[in-house]
Coordinates of C-alpha atoms in Angstrom, one line a residue:
Chain A
M1 CA 0.0 0.0 0.0
N2 CA 1.4 3.4 -1.0
E3 CA 0.3 7.0 -1.2
L4 CA -0.9 6.5 -4.8
S5 CA -3.2 3.7 -3.9
L6 CA -4.9 5.8 -1.2
A7 CA -5.2 9.0 -3.3
D8 CA -8.7 8.1 -4.4
R9 CA -9.9 6.5 -1.2
T10 CA -12.5 8.4 0.8
P11 CA -11.4 10.2 4.0
S12 CA -13.4 7.7 6.2
E13 CA -11.7 4.8 4.5
V14 CA -8.2 6.2 5.1
R15 CA -9.0 7.2 8.7
A16 CA -10.1 3.6 9.3
L17 CA -6.7 2.3 7.9
I18 CA -5.0 4.8 10.2
R19 CA -7.1 3.9 13.2
N20 CA -6.3 0.2 12.7
G21 CA -2.6 0.9 12.4
V22 CA -2.4 -0.1 8.7
W23 CA -1.2 3.3 7.7
A24 CA 1.3 5.0 9.9
R25 CA 3.1 7.4 7.5
P26 CA 2.6 11.0 6.4
T27 CA -0.8 11.9 4.9
S28 CA 0.3 14.1 2.0
G29 CA -1.5 12.9 -1.2
L30 CA -4.0 10.8 0.7
S31 CA -7.8 11.3 -0.1
N32 CA -6.8 13.8 -2.7
G33 CA -9.0 16.9 -2.8
Y34 CA -10.0 16.7 0.9
A35 CA -8.8 19.2 3.5
Q36 CA -6.3 18.1 6.1
A37 CA -5.9 19.8 9.4
N38 CA -3.3 20.5 12.1
L39 CA -4.0 19.3 15.6
V40 CA -3.2 21.1 18.9
I41 CA -4.6 19.6 22.2
L42 CA -4.3 21.7 25.4
P43 CA -5.7 21.5 28.9
Q44 CA -8.9 23.6 29.5
N45 CA -7.1 26.1 31.9
I46 CA -5.2 27.6 28.9
A47 CA -7.8 26.8 26.2
Y48 CA -9.4 30.3 26.5
D49 CA -6.1 32.0 25.9
F50 CA -5.4 29.8 22.9
L51 CA -8.8 30.4 21.4
L52 CA -8.3 34.1 21.8
F53 CA -4.8 33.9 20.3
C54 CA -6.3 32.3 17.2
Q55 CA -9.1 34.9 17.0
R56 CA -6.5 37.7 17.2
N57 CA -4.3 36.1 14.6
P58 CA -6.6 34.5 12.0
K59 CA -4.2 34.5 9.1
P60 CA -1.6 32.2 10.7
C61 CA -4.1 30.4 13.0
P62 CA -7.2 29.6 11.0
L63 CA -9.4 27.5 13.4
L64 CA -11.5 25.0 11.5
E65 CA -13.1 23.3 14.6
V66 CA -12.7 23.2 18.3
L67 CA -14.0 20.1 20.1
D68 CA -16.0 20.2 23.3
T69 CA -13.9 20.1 26.5
G70 CA -13.1 16.4 27.2
S71 CA -14.6 15.1 24.0
P72 CA -12.3 13.3 21.5
F73 CA -15.0 13.2 18.9
V74 CA -15.0 15.4 15.8
K75 CA -18.3 16.8 14.6
Q76 CA -18.2 19.4 11.8
L77 CA -15.1 18.3 10.0
A78 CA -15.7 14.5 10.1
N79 CA -18.7 13.4 12.1
G80 CA -17.7 10.8 14.7
A81 CA -14.0 10.6 13.9
D82 CA -11.9 10.0 17.1
I83 CA -9.1 12.4 17.5
R84 CA -7.2 9.9 19.8
T85 CA -6.7 7.3 17.0
D86 CA -7.4 8.8 13.6
I87 CA -4.1 10.5 13.1
P88 CA -1.0 8.3 12.1
K89 CA 1.4 9.8 14.6
Y90 CA 1.3 12.2 17.5
R91 CA 3.8 14.2 19.5
I92 CA 3.6 14.7 23.3
Y93 CA 5.2 17.9 24.6
R94 CA 5.8 18.5 28.3
H95 CA 6.8 22.0 29.4
G96 CA 7.4 22.9 25.8
E97 CA 9.8 20.0 25.1
L98 CA 9.1 17.0 22.9
S99 CA 8.8 14.1 25.2
E100 CA 7.6 11.2 22.9
E101 CA 6.1 10.3 19.6
V102 CA 3.2 7.8 19.7
A103 CA 0.6 6.1 17.4
T104 CA -2.5 6.7 19.6
I105 CA -3.1 9.0 22.5
G106 CA -5.9 7.1 24.4
D107 CA -3.4 6.5 27.3
Y108 CA -2.7 10.2 27.6
W109 CA -6.2 11.5 27.4
Q110 CA -7.4 13.9 30.1
E111 CA -11.0 14.9 30.9
D112 CA -10.0 18.5 30.6
F113 CA -8.4 18.3 27.1
V114 CA -9.6 20.7 24.4
S115 CA -8.7 19.7 20.8
F116 CA -8.1 22.4 18.2
L117 CA -8.1 21.6 14.5
I118 CA -6.4 24.2 12.4
G119 CA -6.4 24.9 8.6
C120 CA -3.4 23.9 6.5
S121 CA -2.0 25.3 3.3
F122 CA -2.4 21.9 1.6
S123 CA -5.9 23.2 0.8
F124 CA -4.8 26.2 -1.3
E125 CA -1.8 24.4 -2.8
Q126 CA -4.2 22.2 -4.8
A127 CA -5.8 25.4 -6.2
L128 CA -2.3 26.8 -7.0
L129 CA -1.5 23.6 -9.0
E130 CA -4.8 23.7 -10.8
N131 CA -3.8 27.2 -11.9
N132 CA -0.5 26.0 -13.3
L133 CA 1.4 27.8 -10.5
P134 CA 4.6 26.2 -9.2
V135 CA 4.6 24.6 -5.7
R136 CA 8.3 24.1 -5.5
Q137 CA 8.5 21.8 -2.5
I138 CA 6.1 19.4 -4.2
E139 CA 8.3 19.4 -7.4
E140 CA 11.3 18.8 -5.1
Q141 CA 9.5 16.2 -3.0
C142 CA 10.5 17.8 0.2
N143 CA 8.9 19.9 3.0
V144 CA 7.9 23.5 2.5
P145 CA 10.5 25.9 3.8
M146 CA 9.2 27.9 6.8
Y147 CA 10.8 31.0 8.6
R148 CA 10.3 32.9 11.7
T149 CA 9.6 36.6 10.9
N150 CA 10.0 39.9 12.8
I151 CA 6.2 40.3 12.7
A152 CA 4.8 39.7 16.2
C153 CA 1.5 37.9 16.6
A154 CA -1.1 39.8 18.7
P155 CA -0.5 38.2 22.1
A156 CA -3.3 36.6 24.2
G157 CA -2.9 35.5 27.8
V158 CA 0.0 33.1 28.0
F159 CA 0.5 32.9 24.2
S160 CA 2.8 35.1 22.1
G161 CA 5.4 34.7 19.4
P162 CA 6.4 35.7 15.9
V163 CA 4.4 35.0 12.8
V164 CA 5.9 32.0 11.0
V165 CA 5.7 32.0 7.2
S166 CA 5.9 29.4 4.5
M167 CA 7.7 30.3 1.2
R168 CA 7.0 29.4 -2.4
P169 CA 9.1 30.9 -5.2
M170 CA 7.5 32.1 -8.4
T171 CA 7.7 34.8 -11.1
E172 CA 6.0 38.2 -10.4
K173 CA 3.3 37.3 -13.0
Q174 CA 2.7 34.0 -11.2
A175 CA 2.7 35.8 -7.8
I176 CA -0.1 38.1 -9.0
R177 CA -2.2 35.1 -10.0
A178 CA -1.3 33.4 -6.7
V179 CA -2.7 36.4 -4.8
Q180 CA -6.0 36.0 -6.6
V181 CA -6.2 32.3 -6.1
T182 CA -5.3 32.2 -2.4
S183 CA -7.4 35.2 -1.6
R184 CA -10.4 32.9 -2.2
Y185 CA -9.3 30.8 0.8
P186 CA -9.4 33.1 3.8
S187 CA -9.9 30.3 6.2
V188 CA -6.8 28.4 5.2
H189 CA -4.3 31.3 5.4
G190 CA -5.6 33.3 2.5
A191 CA -3.5 35.8 0.5
P192 CA 0.3 36.1 1.0
I193 CA 1.5 38.5 3.6
H194 CA 4.7 39.5 1.8
F195 CA 6.8 38.9 -1.4
G196 CA 10.3 39.9 -2.5
N197 CA 12.9 41.1 0.0
P198 CA 13.0 38.6 2.8
A199 CA 15.0 41.0 5.1
Q200 CA 11.9 43.3 5.3
I201 CA 10.2 40.7 7.4
G202 CA 13.3 39.7 9.3
I203 CA 14.4 36.7 7.3
S204 CA 18.2 36.8 6.9
D205 CA 18.9 33.6 4.9
L206 CA 16.3 31.8 2.7
A207 CA 18.8 28.9 2.3
H208 CA 18.4 28.1 6.0
P209 CA 14.7 27.8 6.9
D210 CA 13.8 27.6 10.6
F211 CA 11.5 24.6 9.8
G212 CA 11.2 22.3 6.8
D213 CA 13.6 22.2 3.8
P214 CA 15.3 24.8 1.6
V215 CA 14.0 24.9 -2.0
P216 CA 15.7 26.4 -5.1
I217 CA 14.7 29.8 -6.3
R218 CA 15.2 30.0 -10.1
D219 CA 16.3 33.0 -12.2
G220 CA 13.4 35.4 -12.5
E221 CA 11.6 34.2 -9.4
I222 CA 10.9 36.0 -6.2
P223 CA 10.0 34.4 -2.8
V224 CA 6.3 34.7 -1.9
F225 CA 5.4 34.3 1.8
W226 CA 2.2 33.0 3.4
A227 CA 1.2 32.9 7.1
C228 CA 1.8 29.4 8.3
G229 CA 0.1 27.0 10.6
V230 CA 3.4 26.4 12.5
T231 CA 2.7 29.8 14.1
P232 CA 0.2 28.5 16.7
Q233 CA 2.4 25.5 17.5
A234 CA 5.4 27.7 18.1
A235 CA 3.3 29.9 20.4
V236 CA 2.2 26.9 22.3
M237 CA 5.8 25.6 22.8
N238 CA 6.9 29.2 23.9
S239 CA 4.3 29.1 26.6
K240 CA 5.7 25.7 28.0
P241 CA 2.4 24.2 29.1
E242 CA 2.5 21.2 31.4
I243 CA 1.3 19.0 28.6
A244 CA 0.4 19.6 24.9
I245 CA -0.3 17.1 22.2
T246 CA 0.0 17.8 18.4
H247 CA 0.1 15.7 15.2
A248 CA 3.6 14.7 14.1
P249 CA 4.8 16.9 11.2
G250 CA 3.2 15.8 8.0
H251 CA 0.9 13.3 9.8
M252 CA -2.3 15.3 9.6
F253 CA -6.0 14.8 10.3
I254 CA -7.9 14.0 7.1
T255 CA -11.3 15.7 7.1
D256 CA -14.5 14.9 5.2
Q257 CA -14.5 18.5 3.8
K258 CA -13.4 19.2 0.3
D259 CA -10.6 21.7 -0.1
T260 CA -13.0 23.6 -2.3
A261 CA -15.4 24.0 0.6
Y262 CA -12.9 26.6 2.1
S263 CA -13.0 28.7 -1.0
I264 CA -15.4 31.7 -0.6
L265 CA -15.4 32.3 -4.3
Chain B
M1 CA -25.5 69.0 15.2
N2 CA -27.1 66.3 13.0
E3 CA -26.0 63.1 11.3
L4 CA -25.0 64.9 8.1
S5 CA -22.6 67.3 10.0
L6 CA -20.8 64.2 11.5
A7 CA -20.7 62.1 8.3
D8 CA -17.3 63.4 7.4
R9 CA -15.8 63.7 10.9
T10 CA -13.1 61.1 11.9
P11 CA -14.1 58.2 14.2
S12 CA -11.9 59.6 17.0
E13 CA -13.7 63.0 16.8
V14 CA -17.1 61.4 16.8
R15 CA -16.1 59.1 19.7
A16 CA -15.0 62.2 21.7
L17 CA -18.4 63.8 21.1
I18 CA -20.1 60.6 22.3
R19 CA -17.7 60.3 25.3
N20 CA -18.5 63.8 26.4
G21 CA -22.3 63.3 26.1
V22 CA -22.6 65.7 23.1
W23 CA -23.9 62.9 20.8
A24 CA -26.3 60.4 22.4
R25 CA -28.3 59.2 19.3
P26 CA -27.9 56.3 16.8
T27 CA -24.6 56.2 14.9
S28 CA -25.9 55.3 11.4
G29 CA -24.3 57.7 8.9
L30 CA -21.6 58.9 11.3
S31 CA -17.9 58.8 10.1
N32 CA -19.0 57.5 6.8
G33 CA -16.9 54.7 5.4
Y34 CA -15.7 53.5 8.8
A35 CA -16.8 50.1 10.2
Q36 CA -19.2 50.1 13.1
A37 CA -19.3 47.2 15.6
N38 CA -21.8 45.5 17.9
L39 CA -20.9 45.1 21.5
V40 CA -21.5 42.2 23.9
I41 CA -19.9 42.2 27.4
L42 CA -20.0 39.1 29.5
P43 CA -18.4 37.8 32.7
Q44 CA -15.2 35.7 32.2
N45 CA -16.9 32.5 33.5
I46 CA -19.0 32.3 30.3
A47 CA -16.6 34.1 28.0
Y48 CA -14.9 30.8 26.8
D49 CA -18.3 29.4 25.8
F50 CA -19.2 32.6 23.9
L51 CA -15.8 32.7 22.1
L52 CA -16.4 29.1 21.1
F53 CA -20.0 29.9 20.0
C54 CA -18.6 32.6 17.7
Q55 CA -15.9 30.4 16.3
R56 CA -18.5 27.7 15.5
N57 CA -20.9 30.2 13.9
P58 CA -18.6 32.6 12.0
K59 CA -21.2 33.8 9.5
P60 CA -23.7 35.2 12.0
C61 CA -21.1 36.0 14.7
P62 CA -18.0 37.5 13.0
L63 CA -15.8 38.6 15.9
L64 CA -13.7 41.6 15.1
E65 CA -11.9 42.0 18.5
V66 CA -12.1 40.6 21.9
L67 CA -10.6 42.8 24.7
D68 CA -8.4 41.4 27.5
T69 CA -10.3 40.2 30.6
G70 CA -11.1 43.2 32.8
S71 CA -9.8 45.7 30.2
P72 CA -12.2 48.4 28.8
F73 CA -9.6 49.5 26.3
V74 CA -9.9 48.7 22.6
K75 CA -6.6 48.0 20.7
Q76 CA -6.9 46.7 17.2
L77 CA -10.2 48.4 16.1
A78 CA -9.5 51.9 17.7
N79 CA -6.4 52.1 19.8
G80 CA -7.1 53.4 23.2
A81 CA -10.9 53.9 22.9
D82 CA -12.8 53.2 26.1
I83 CA -15.6 50.8 25.7
R84 CA -17.3 52.1 28.9
T85 CA -17.9 55.6 27.5
D86 CA -17.4 55.6 23.7
I87 CA -20.9 54.2 22.7
P88 CA -23.9 56.5 22.9
K89 CA -26.2 54.1 24.7
Y90 CA -25.9 50.8 26.4
R91 CA -28.4 48.1 27.6
I92 CA -27.9 46.2 30.9
Y93 CA -29.5 42.7 30.9
R94 CA -29.9 40.7 34.0
H95 CA -30.8 37.0 33.7
G96 CA -31.7 37.7 30.1
E97 CA -34.1 40.5 30.8
L98 CA -33.5 44.2 29.9
S99 CA -33.0 46.0 33.2
E100 CA -31.9 49.5 32.1
E101 CA -30.6 51.7 29.4
V102 CA -27.6 53.9 30.3
A103 CA -25.2 56.4 28.7
T104 CA -22.0 55.0 30.3
I105 CA -21.2 51.8 32.0
G106 CA -18.3 52.8 34.3
D107 CA -20.6 52.2 37.4
Y108 CA -21.4 48.7 36.2
W109 CA -17.9 47.6 35.3
Q110 CA -16.5 44.4 36.8
E111 CA -12.9 43.2 36.9
D112 CA -14.0 39.9 35.2
F113 CA -15.8 41.5 32.2
V114 CA -14.8 40.4 28.7
S115 CA -15.9 42.7 25.8
F116 CA -16.6 41.3 22.4
L117 CA -16.9 43.6 19.3
I118 CA -18.8 41.9 16.5
G119 CA -19.0 42.8 12.8
C120 CA -22.0 44.6 11.4
S121 CA -23.7 44.5 8.0
F122 CA -23.4 48.3 7.7
S123 CA -19.9 47.5 6.3
F124 CA -21.2 45.6 3.3
E125 CA -24.2 47.8 2.7
Q126 CA -21.9 50.6 1.7
A127 CA -20.5 48.3 -0.9
L128 CA -24.0 47.3 -2.1
L129 CA -24.9 51.0 -2.5
E130 CA -21.7 51.6 -4.5
N131 CA -22.8 48.8 -6.8
N132 CA -26.2 50.5 -7.3
L133 CA -27.9 47.7 -5.5
P134 CA -31.0 48.6 -3.4
V135 CA -30.8 48.6 0.4
R136 CA -34.5 49.0 1.0
Q137 CA -34.4 49.9 4.7
I138 CA -32.1 52.8 3.9
E139 CA -34.5 54.0 1.2
E140 CA -37.4 53.7 3.6
Q141 CA -35.4 55.2 6.5
C142 CA -36.3 52.4 8.9
N143 CA -34.5 49.4 10.5
V144 CA -33.6 46.4 8.5
P145 CA -36.1 43.6 9.0
M146 CA -34.7 40.6 10.8
Y147 CA -36.2 37.1 11.3
R148 CA -35.5 34.0 13.4
T149 CA -35.0 31.0 11.1
N150 CA -35.3 27.2 11.6
I151 CA -31.5 26.9 11.1
A152 CA -29.8 26.1 14.4
C153 CA -26.5 27.6 15.3
A154 CA -23.8 25.1 16.3
P155 CA -24.2 25.2 20.1
A156 CA -21.2 25.8 22.5
G157 CA -21.5 25.4 26.2
V158 CA -24.3 27.5 27.6
F159 CA -25.0 29.2 24.3
S160 CA -27.4 28.0 21.6
G161 CA -30.2 29.4 19.4
P162 CA -31.4 29.9 15.9
V163 CA -29.6 31.8 13.2
V164 CA -31.2 35.2 12.8
V165 CA -31.2 36.7 9.3
S166 CA -31.6 40.2 7.9
M167 CA -33.5 40.6 4.6
R168 CA -33.0 42.9 1.6
P169 CA -35.4 42.7 -1.4
M170 CA -33.9 42.9 -4.9
T171 CA -34.3 41.4 -8.4
E172 CA -32.6 38.1 -9.3
K173 CA -30.1 39.9 -11.4
Q174 CA -29.3 42.3 -8.5
A175 CA -29.1 39.3 -6.1
I176 CA -26.4 37.7 -8.3
R177 CA -24.4 40.8 -8.1
A178 CA -25.1 41.1 -4.3
V179 CA -23.6 37.6 -3.9
Q180 CA -20.5 38.7 -5.6
V181 CA -20.1 41.9 -3.7
T182 CA -20.8 40.5 -0.2
S183 CA -18.6 37.4 -0.7
R184 CA -15.7 39.9 -0.6
Y185 CA -16.6 40.6 3.1
P186 CA -16.3 37.2 4.8
S187 CA -15.7 38.9 8.2
V188 CA -18.8 40.9 8.2
H189 CA -21.4 38.2 7.4
G190 CA -20.2 37.5 3.8
A191 CA -22.5 36.1 1.1
P192 CA -26.2 35.6 1.7
I193 CA -27.3 32.3 3.2
H194 CA -30.7 32.0 1.3
F195 CA -32.9 33.8 -1.2
G196 CA -36.4 33.2 -2.4
N197 CA -39.0 31.1 -0.5
P198 CA -38.8 32.3 3.1
A199 CA -40.7 29.2 4.3
Q200 CA -37.7 27.1 3.4
I201 CA -35.8 28.6 6.3
G202 CA -38.7 28.7 8.7
I203 CA -40.0 32.3 8.1
S204 CA -43.8 32.3 7.9
D205 CA -44.5 36.0 7.3
L206 CA -42.1 38.6 5.9
A207 CA -44.5 41.4 6.9
H208 CA -43.9 40.6 10.6
P209 CA -40.2 40.5 11.3
D210 CA -39.0 39.3 14.7
F211 CA -36.8 42.4 15.0
G212 CA -36.6 45.7 13.1
D213 CA -39.2 47.0 10.6
P214 CA -41.0 45.4 7.6
V215 CA -40.0 46.8 4.2
P216 CA -41.9 46.6 0.9
I217 CA -41.0 44.0 -1.6
R218 CA -41.7 45.3 -5.1
D219 CA -42.9 43.4 -8.2
G220 CA -40.1 41.3 -9.6
E221 CA -38.1 41.3 -6.4
I222 CA -37.2 38.3 -4.2
P223 CA -36.1 38.4 -0.6
V224 CA -32.4 37.9 0.0
F225 CA -31.2 36.8 3.4
W226 CA -27.9 37.4 5.2
A227 CA -26.8 36.0 8.6
C228 CA -27.3 38.7 11.1
G229 CA -25.4 40.0 14.1
V230 CA -28.5 39.8 16.3
T231 CA -27.8 36.0 16.4
P232 CA -25.1 36.2 19.1
Q233 CA -27.2 38.7 21.2
A234 CA -30.2 36.3 21.0
A235 CA -28.0 33.4 22.0
V236 CA -26.8 35.4 25.0
M237 CA -30.3 36.3 26.1
N238 CA -31.4 32.7 25.8
S239 CA -28.7 31.7 28.2
K240 CA -29.9 34.2 30.8
P241 CA -26.5 35.2 32.3
E242 CA -26.5 37.0 35.6
I243 CA -25.3 40.1 33.8
A244 CA -24.7 41.1 30.2
I245 CA -24.2 44.5 28.6
T246 CA -24.7 45.4 24.9
H247 CA -25.0 48.5 22.9
A248 CA -28.5 49.8 22.5
P249 CA -29.9 48.9 19.0
G250 CA -28.5 51.3 16.4
H251 CA -26.1 52.9 18.9
M252 CA -22.9 51.2 17.7
F253 CA -19.1 51.4 18.4
I254 CA -17.5 53.4 15.6
T255 CA -14.0 51.9 14.8
D256 CA -11.0 53.4 13.1
Q257 CA -11.1 50.7 10.4
K258 CA -12.4 51.5 7.0
D259 CA -15.2 49.3 5.8
T260 CA -13.0 48.4 2.9
A261 CA -10.4 46.9 5.3
Y262 CA -12.9 44.0 5.7
S263 CA -13.0 43.2 2.0
I264 CA -10.6 40.4 1.1
L265 CA -10.8 41.3 -2.6

């Protein structure tokens, strides 16, 4: 079984394979056309601050669904899916430090856990590709390069930190079309927040991203920067909560919602 | 001093007149082109539920800013404005019942108050007018008609209730353009949620709105329905909190943000 053989399977079929331990690898390319989501689980005592942080920073932190306190069951994004088992790999963080990677989190579950599902740029990348716009890290089969910027998020309670951006190189003409295409997806990061000179947003060296892999920028191309879903995770780690659980990078929650459902036009 | 004389004054000038008691009337038409916001103030113990309710129902409950707990000072929408004095008239609700209307709320302020500023359809109505689309209640100089629907909001904690809609009559051709124009404003209710047959969303009689005033529907026109900012207020009243404070209808908070800032295109 490989990515290709699962590209056309429904999200509920793929989640069943994940739940049963048959699929334990990254989710890129699975259930093609369906939105995937980032996961952050926090105890209730800091959930208000996190919800407020996301409200104040909607471009990097687009909340798709927040589960009821103590409930592991998804409703809007995939009715009845179990957030404790339906993701291939999880990370447990204690006091902001990675403590272990696990396949299920039933053993770690607390009655005061609140689960946040956050939008992911996978959703608009499909639209970029359909518009013949380059998505370099897909061409290069690596991770998207991500950078900390000098743009501060609006803080909320215990949460603060810089906006993290992802970068995709393209020509100016392509960048103009990319602004149009991604503006249609305000709930999955929306339009870029910068293009051109990286120093202007505090990025000193594109060849050394803070997260992910570097990608080549070809002659005639400029870097184009989008607010990135790593921003809320970085803010959570900064705040060093007693416990926090996230998906492992690339091992996302596959929803029943089509990517196109997040397009407002 | 009348509405016309304040149409071209800056928001901070108008807020100063309001703060000093010089202007105590509705804010429609003041500081033309600047967004106005609805206000809901709740104690912290139910603020998480309300924040979650708004996250789960973004079309009727578009949060523009949430102030820090206990702070009366606005930041993003109008830096330094004081939410206790900068609105012409407030309503105090106790256990879901209107208890009094007052000009300032300093005497009622509690250290655990959280203030929510919520988007208002005034922002997209300006865009409708600029597109030569009819806004009947402005023509008729009355309130927009609003109706409870049979569409349930996604509940959150103590908050639940039906989606409330506002209605504007127009021809089918105008309705198509209105979909385009208001889709550009996802954070102030966005595109309509229904048009045509009112019974389909549980409205039995357009001539008797649940809130606001009836408006004439002319030959060749259909009713077009948008999610309405009365929805969160109705949900708050349903939950009968010990105390809640809102603006008085039509007496809004005037922000420093242009209406156009809420257009994503």
